[in-house]
């Protein structure tokens, strides 16, 4: 029963919670049982809430009194460990001594609490959100493989049914990469759509907060709670939000897909490219039109994101560097934080200028298409410890390969949802991104939902 | 690495690391630098960087209340 409950989506669970046929207390026990049983293998949580049961009891009381707060009421949700929480410690993924964070709720944590969600614990992340491996978390589909990162604990926990949904954060792909590698849905909304107040910064002009879920419908339900203006985030946009569930179930007939053929396909594993091409073909059969395009400027993207990300992160860590804390960082993270000093101010600003060039490129593309579809990651979950990988006959570093297809949408700030679209011959999940115009979250979720409805990826669960 | 070289890194870039560590980081940075070099060749003279600021931010009651 616990496995069955924790395989279900928010949409399915909320019906039974509201009708009283399922109790939030029963549900939280199911989640805690799964954590107890499987997290010694998966290592997806760094802290399990001591108040989870009390939160569930409160939700049960409120629902019984007909005070239903919404679809998230009583749903167990994990929180990535770089969001501040008043009742759970925040480590930002580091064990370095003397780095402490305040005990208060981030804006999105508060919104989840106000929606009645049960915050079950803090999920493991790559240290300071600076990587795509998330050691020592293990992939639910194959424990010898990585979970991706930096929101790797959230990806593993959602897919393995240790929680129903989780928060992640995305600076260069950190929601979408683990979603793709673990087989979850990962929603990076438009920059400014979801508040980052209380989300510990990685790169101020790139960071996006958002959910990892089991289904597209759940991503819409989560976004309904998370999205909205927040004066405490300087980048927050004061624009109208949609009811993101409104486009669920709608036809996509007549909508237009653009497929970017350079950058996203040439150095991508064959199984990944084939799965995404097949998905595009299937959407075409649903009545969408398809056109290919190329953006030569993507060649400069990696230099640009390095030029922006490295010095931004170094600036954030500067005082800790001066205080001698960085030798206590993990070696990969320490190196990245230290080399940010080598990027000159001119390089940084050229990176920020280049972003406008790429934004203009995509704006022109979106004059002719409604969504862009590309793979999420060039490769499926790789083995622990691999530093370089062979992709399409070429050796590439894990970092460069794993975020190559996601960072363009951080540079441009465009909304992108990663959805499962198949498995490779080793049984590892494959993800594809559906990308839209700024603030067109409803559009990308509509296409993602149309694709998801014709496949059974949501019902597939790893054999733990 | 000679002392004058180390002084340049410390004084100009603010990098205050021992020579071995500095060398290690420079080697690690070489792949990153090759990507940034491509960017240096782009003519972006007429392109405004995406990062702009809102001079009114900080005046709002909510923001002042948090500081």
mmCIF file of N, CA and C in Angstrom, chain A residues 45 64 66 87 131 360 365:
data_model
loop_
_atom_site.group_PDB
_atom_site.id
_atom_site.type_symbol
_atom_site.label_atom_id
_atom_site.label_comp_id
_atom_site.label_asym_id
_atom_site.label_seq_id
_atom_site.Cartn_x
_atom_site.Cartn_y
_atom_site.Cartn_z
ATOM 1 N N UNK A 45 17.986 12.210 0.862
ATOM 2 C CA UNK A 45 17.654 13.211 1.885
ATOM 3 C C UNK A 45 18.863 13.457 2.795
ATOM 4 N N UNK A 64 -10.648 17.782 7.622
ATOM 5 C CA UNK A 64 -11.851 17.247 8.276
ATOM 6 C C UNK A 64 -12.838 18.374 8.584
ATOM 7 N N UNK A 66 -13.371 20.852 6.777
ATOM 8 C CA UNK A 66 -13.714 21.469 5.484
ATOM 9 C C UNK A 66 -12.914 22.733 5.175
ATOM 10 N N UNK A 87 12.231 25.457 10.250
ATOM 11 C CA UNK A 87 12.179 24.327 11.182
ATOM 12 C C UNK A 87 13.133 23.192 10.812
ATOM 13 N N UNK A 131 27.382 21.612 -9.435
ATOM 14 C CA UNK A 131 27.830 20.401 -10.128
ATOM 15 C C UNK A 131 26.664 19.566 -10.576
ATOM 16 N N UNK A 360 17.862 37.495 -28.662
ATOM 17 C CA UNK A 360 17.331 37.983 -29.948
ATOM 18 C C UNK A 360 17.201 36.838 -30.953
ATOM 19 N N UNK A 365 13.238 33.072 -33.641
ATOM 20 C CA UNK A 365 12.729 31.706 -33.831
ATOM 21 C C UNK A 365 11.266 31.629 -33.391
#
